[in-house]
Amino acid sequence: MKAGLFIATAILYALACILYLLLLTRGSDKAQRMPGTVFVAALGAHLAFLLLETPSPGDLPLADISQILSVSSFGIGIAFLIASYRFDVTILGAFLVPLSLMLFLASGLGSSYAPVPPRVQSAVLTLHIGANIVGLVAFALAFAAGVAYMLQERLLRRRQLSGVFQRLPSLDVLDAMGLRAVLVGFPLLTFGMITGTFWLLRSEGSEFYVSQALGLVAWAIFASVIVLRVAAGWQGRKAAIGTMMGFLFTLLVLAGYAIRAAAGSA
């Protein structure tokens, strides 16, 4: 049953990706509801899959990278729905739904991942992972806003003021959304790094030096974006580029943990 539900969820996500991309490139008012309907169905199937994955009593939640990837995928989807309602940015599904699909498919490699050893499981680890997941979700929204901002600005400079340009949100909306998302994600990333360091110091023999370094780079980038926005008046293109870079390093952190977990199961 789990395998069938996984496949059904992946198909629905993939179909939603195609529909959102078509909405961006060729969309019409009549077609706006179809991508959202399919995506909500994908989230429903994903939720059912997560319920089947619920840890047994006594097991630590989010104890392996497969669960983390799946929950991150679902979280991005939920955050997108909330942002669509709050900012009227439905078209950003063309950038966010592929992210959800990518993370969900990666979670399907669960048999290749080693779970966290029981000797290092703790409530601190759960807090660390939870904070980082919510931070990742916030940064995903900021990333999508940044990508859309860069695309919108490019179309504006080229005076291509029809088609895709008309379907994207305004530059001001995208810039404001990106800033708010970073301001939500940064404290969570900071908390995640602090709890992660505390957990690492208590877990003798657990070494994630590459992922820690990448996480520090991501933290420094987001911190710089926030400081430069406040102190130097950064906004628009520069802020979008910084936000996109920070998110890519955040994904590299996740990839680093996944690779290490896969190596541990070999």
Short mmCIF file of C-alpha atoms in Angstrom, two decimals:
data_model
loop_
_atom_site.label_atom_id
_atom_site.label_comp_id
_atom_site.label_asym_id
_atom_site.label_seq_id
_atom_site.Cartn_x
_atom_site.Cartn_y
_atom_site.Cartn_z
CA MET A 1 0.00 0.00 0.00
CA LYS A 2 2.80 2.42 0.88
CA ALA A 3 4.50 1.85 -2.46
CA GLY A 4 1.29 2.48 -4.38
CA LEU A 5 0.56 5.63 -2.38
CA PHE A 6 4.09 6.88 -2.94
CA ILE A 7 3.75 6.41 -6.71
CA ALA A 8 0.33 8.08 -6.76
CA THR A 9 1.66 11.05 -4.80
CA ALA A 10 4.66 11.42 -7.09
CA ILE A 11 2.42 11.31 -10.18
CA LEU A 12 0.12 13.98 -8.75
CA TYR A 13 3.09 16.19 -7.87
CA ALA A 14 4.53 15.74 -11.37
CA LEU A 15 1.18 16.57 -12.97
CA ALA A 16 0.86 19.66 -10.78
CA CYS A 17 4.38 20.72 -11.85
CA ILE A 18 3.42 20.49 -15.51
CA LEU A 19 0.17 22.40 -14.97
CA TYR A 20 1.85 25.20 -13.01
CA LEU A 21 4.54 25.56 -15.67
CA LEU A 22 1.86 25.69 -18.36
CA LEU A 23 0.00 28.28 -16.30
CA LEU A 24 3.16 30.40 -16.13
CA THR A 25 4.02 30.15 -19.82
CA ARG A 26 0.61 29.87 -21.48
CA GLY A 27 -1.86 30.39 -18.67
CA SER A 28 -5.35 31.76 -18.87
CA ASP A 29 -7.87 32.70 -16.21
CA LYS A 30 -9.90 29.59 -17.03
CA ALA A 31 -6.94 27.32 -16.30
CA GLN A 32 -5.94 28.83 -12.94
CA ARG A 33 -7.92 26.44 -10.76
CA MET A 34 -6.72 23.19 -12.32
CA PRO A 35 -3.08 23.28 -11.06
CA GLY A 36 -4.23 24.14 -7.54
CA THR A 37 -6.79 21.35 -7.51
CA VAL A 38 -4.24 18.76 -8.59
CA PHE A 39 -1.68 20.09 -6.12
CA VAL A 40 -4.12 19.91 -3.21
CA ALA A 41 -4.83 16.31 -4.23
CA ALA A 42 -1.07 15.65 -4.20
CA LEU A 43 -0.80 17.11 -0.70
CA GLY A 44 -3.72 14.95 0.44
CA ALA A 45 -2.03 11.83 -0.88
CA HIS A 46 1.25 12.95 0.67
CA LEU A 47 -0.43 13.47 4.05
CA ALA A 48 -1.86 9.95 3.87
CA PHE A 49 1.63 8.66 3.10
CA LEU A 50 3.09 10.55 6.06
CA LEU A 51 0.45 9.06 8.36
CA LEU A 52 1.54 5.60 7.26
CA GLU A 53 5.11 6.65 8.09
CA THR A 54 4.18 7.77 11.62
CA PRO A 55 6.87 6.51 14.05
CA SER A 56 5.95 3.74 16.46
CA PRO A 57 5.53 4.68 20.14
CA GLY A 58 8.97 5.19 21.64
CA ASP A 59 10.64 5.95 18.32
CA LEU A 60 12.14 9.39 17.76
CA PRO A 61 10.24 11.49 15.18
CA LEU A 62 12.25 12.47 12.10
CA ALA A 63 14.93 9.95 12.98
CA ASP A 64 16.13 9.42 9.42
CA ILE A 65 16.81 11.57 6.39
CA SER A 66 14.00 9.94 4.40
CA GLN A 67 11.39 11.28 6.84
CA ILE A 68 13.10 14.67 6.91
CA LEU A 69 12.99 14.95 3.11
CA SER A 70 9.35 13.90 2.96
CA VAL A 71 8.22 16.29 5.70
CA SER A 72 10.22 19.12 4.09
CA SER A 73 8.48 18.44 0.79
CA PHE A 74 5.06 18.50 2.44
CA GLY A 75 5.95 21.63 4.42
CA ILE A 76 6.91 23.52 1.27
CA GLY A 77 3.55 22.59 -0.23
CA ILE A 78 1.59 23.80 2.78
CA ALA A 79 3.62 27.02 2.97
CA PHE A 80 2.95 27.64 -0.71
CA LEU A 81 -0.80 27.34 -0.18
CA ILE A 82 -0.61 29.81 2.73
CA ALA A 83 1.53 32.23 0.70
CA SER A 84 -0.86 31.95 -2.24
CA TYR A 85 -3.69 33.07 0.01
CA ARG A 86 -1.68 35.78 1.78
CA PHE A 87 0.18 37.30 -1.18
CA ASP A 88 -1.86 36.07 -4.17
CA VAL A 89 1.21 34.39 -5.66
CA THR A 90 -0.35 31.23 -7.10
CA ILE A 91 1.97 31.41 -10.09
CA LEU A 92 4.97 30.69 -7.83
CA GLY A 93 3.83 27.08 -7.90
CA ALA A 94 5.88 26.87 -11.09
CA PHE A 95 8.99 27.21 -8.90
CA LEU A 96 7.89 25.65 -5.60
CA VAL A 97 6.03 22.53 -6.72
CA PRO A 98 9.11 21.15 -8.53
CA LEU A 99 11.01 21.57 -5.24
CA SER A 100 8.36 19.58 -3.40
CA LEU A 101 8.51 16.88 -6.06
CA MET A 102 12.31 16.72 -5.95
CA LEU A 103 12.43 16.31 -2.17
CA PHE A 104 9.60 13.78 -2.18
CA LEU A 105 11.31 11.64 -4.81
CA ALA A 106 14.56 11.85 -2.85
CA SER A 107 12.74 10.60 0.24
CA GLY A 108 11.81 7.49 -1.74
CA LEU A 109 15.44 6.40 -1.54
CA GLY A 110 14.77 5.59 2.10
CA SER A 111 16.07 2.05 1.81
CA SER A 112 19.45 3.56 0.93
CA TYR A 113 19.60 5.71 4.06
CA ALA A 114 20.81 4.65 7.48
CA PRO A 115 18.66 5.85 10.41
CA VAL A 116 20.16 7.91 13.21
CA PRO A 117 21.81 5.49 15.67
CA PRO A 118 19.76 5.10 18.88
CA ARG A 119 22.77 6.09 21.00
CA VAL A 120 22.67 9.66 19.64
CA GLN A 121 18.90 10.16 19.48
CA SER A 122 17.57 12.84 21.82
CA ALA A 123 14.92 15.54 22.16
CA VAL A 124 17.58 18.10 21.24
CA LEU A 125 18.04 16.34 17.91
CA THR A 126 14.30 16.53 17.24
CA LEU A 127 14.30 20.27 18.02
CA HIS A 128 17.32 20.75 15.77
CA ILE A 129 15.72 18.92 12.86
CA GLY A 130 12.31 20.52 13.33
CA ALA A 131 13.73 24.05 13.38
CA ASN A 132 15.80 23.37 10.29
CA ILE A 133 12.84 21.94 8.39
CA VAL A 134 10.65 24.98 9.08
CA GLY A 135 13.60 27.24 8.23
CA LEU A 136 14.12 25.36 4.96
CA VAL A 137 10.45 25.81 4.09
CA ALA A 138 10.67 29.57 4.72
CA PHE A 139 13.83 29.85 2.65
CA ALA A 140 12.16 27.89 -0.17
CA LEU A 141 9.46 30.58 -0.33
CA ALA A 142 12.15 33.27 -0.35
CA PHE A 143 14.01 31.40 -3.10
CA ALA A 144 10.89 31.17 -5.28
CA ALA A 145 10.22 34.87 -4.75
CA GLY A 146 13.83 35.60 -5.72
CA VAL A 147 13.66 33.53 -8.90
CA ALA A 148 10.39 35.19 -9.89
CA TYR A 149 11.87 38.62 -9.11
CA MET A 150 14.87 38.00 -11.35
CA LEU A 151 12.63 36.77 -14.16
CA GLN A 152 10.20 39.67 -13.79
CA GLU A 153 13.00 42.23 -13.73
CA ARG A 154 14.59 40.73 -16.84
CA LEU A 155 11.30 40.86 -18.73
CA LEU A 156 10.80 44.46 -17.61
CA ARG A 157 14.26 45.52 -18.80
CA ARG A 158 13.56 43.89 -22.17
CA ARG A 159 10.13 45.55 -22.27
CA GLN A 160 8.45 42.18 -22.73
CA LEU A 161 5.31 43.35 -20.97
CA SER A 162 2.90 40.61 -21.96
CA GLY A 163 2.53 36.88 -21.36
CA VAL A 164 4.69 35.70 -18.46
CA PHE A 165 5.26 39.27 -17.25
CA GLN A 166 1.55 39.82 -16.67
CA ARG A 167 1.17 36.55 -14.78
CA LEU A 168 4.01 37.15 -12.32
CA PRO A 169 3.44 39.21 -9.14
CA SER A 170 4.82 42.75 -9.02
CA LEU A 171 8.44 43.35 -8.05
CA ASP A 172 7.37 45.01 -4.79
CA VAL A 173 5.25 42.01 -3.77
CA LEU A 174 8.05 39.57 -4.57
CA ASP A 175 10.64 41.64 -2.70
CA ALA A 176 8.39 41.94 0.37
CA MET A 177 7.60 38.24 0.33
CA GLY A 178 11.28 37.33 0.06
CA LEU A 179 12.19 39.57 3.00
CA ARG A 180 9.44 38.23 5.26
CA ALA A 181 10.34 34.64 4.46
CA VAL A 182 14.03 35.24 5.25
CA LEU A 183 13.12 36.96 8.52
CA VAL A 184 11.12 33.87 9.48
CA GLY A 185 13.74 31.36 8.37
CA PHE A 186 16.86 33.01 9.76
CA PRO A 187 16.05 32.70 13.50
CA LEU A 188 15.06 29.08 12.92
CA LEU A 189 18.32 28.38 11.10
CA THR A 190 20.21 30.04 13.96
CA PHE A 191 18.34 27.94 16.53
CA GLY A 192 18.96 24.84 14.44
CA MET A 193 22.69 25.52 14.32
CA ILE A 194 22.88 26.10 18.08
CA THR A 195 20.96 22.93 18.94
CA GLY A 196 22.91 21.01 16.31
CA THR A 197 26.22 22.08 17.85
CA PHE A 198 24.96 21.15 21.32
CA TRP A 199 23.81 17.75 20.08
CA LEU A 200 27.10 17.16 18.27
CA LEU A 201 29.14 17.93 21.38
CA ARG A 202 27.07 15.40 23.34
CA SER A 203 27.25 12.72 20.64
CA GLU A 204 30.76 11.36 20.74
CA GLY A 205 31.87 10.09 17.37
CA SER A 206 29.23 11.96 15.35
CA GLU A 207 31.04 14.14 12.80
CA PHE A 208 29.27 16.22 10.18
CA TYR A 209 32.00 18.69 9.42
CA VAL A 210 31.17 19.30 5.75
CA SER A 211 27.48 19.83 6.45
CA GLN A 212 28.34 22.10 9.38
CA ALA A 213 30.59 24.21 7.17
CA LEU A 214 27.92 24.49 4.48
CA GLY A 215 25.35 25.40 7.12
CA LEU A 216 27.63 28.14 8.43
CA VAL A 217 28.03 29.53 4.91
CA ALA A 218 24.24 29.54 4.44
CA TRP A 219 23.81 31.27 7.80
CA ALA A 220 26.43 33.90 6.91
CA ILE A 221 24.76 34.59 3.55
CA PHE A 222 21.31 35.08 5.06
CA ALA A 223 22.75 37.19 7.88
CA SER A 224 24.50 39.36 5.30
CA VAL A 225 21.30 39.76 3.29
CA ILE A 226 19.40 40.92 6.38
CA VAL A 227 22.14 43.28 7.57
CA LEU A 228 22.66 44.79 4.12
CA ARG A 229 18.92 45.26 3.67
CA VAL A 230 18.79 47.23 6.92
CA ALA A 231 22.15 49.03 6.86
CA ALA A 232 22.76 49.55 3.15
CA GLY A 233 19.22 49.62 1.81
CA TRP A 234 19.62 46.43 -0.18
CA GLN A 235 16.48 45.35 -1.97
CA GLY A 236 15.38 43.94 -5.26
CA ARG A 237 17.96 42.22 -7.44
CA LYS A 238 20.86 42.13 -4.96
CA ALA A 239 18.68 40.77 -2.17
CA ALA A 240 17.14 38.21 -4.51
CA ILE A 241 20.56 36.92 -5.60
CA GLY A 242 21.77 36.67 -1.99
CA THR A 243 18.62 34.85 -0.94
CA MET A 244 18.89 32.37 -3.81
CA MET A 245 22.53 31.66 -2.95
CA GLY A 246 21.66 31.11 0.70
CA PHE A 247 18.91 28.65 -0.18
CA LEU A 248 21.17 26.69 -2.51
CA PHE A 249 23.69 26.26 0.31
CA THR A 250 20.83 25.15 2.56
CA LEU A 251 19.97 22.46 0.02
CA LEU A 252 23.63 21.44 -0.06
CA VAL A 253 23.50 20.92 3.71
CA LEU A 254 20.52 18.61 3.26
CA ALA A 255 22.27 16.81 0.42
CA GLY A 256 25.35 16.38 2.61
CA TYR A 257 23.34 14.67 5.34
CA ALA A 258 21.62 12.47 2.75
CA ILE A 259 24.92 11.40 1.20
CA ARG A 260 26.42 10.64 4.60
CA ALA A 261 23.33 8.66 5.61
CA ALA A 262 23.49 6.69 2.37
CA ALA A 263 27.18 5.98 2.93
CA GLY A 264 26.39 4.83 6.46
CA SER A 265 23.93 2.25 5.17
CA ALA A 266 26.35 0.80 2.64
#
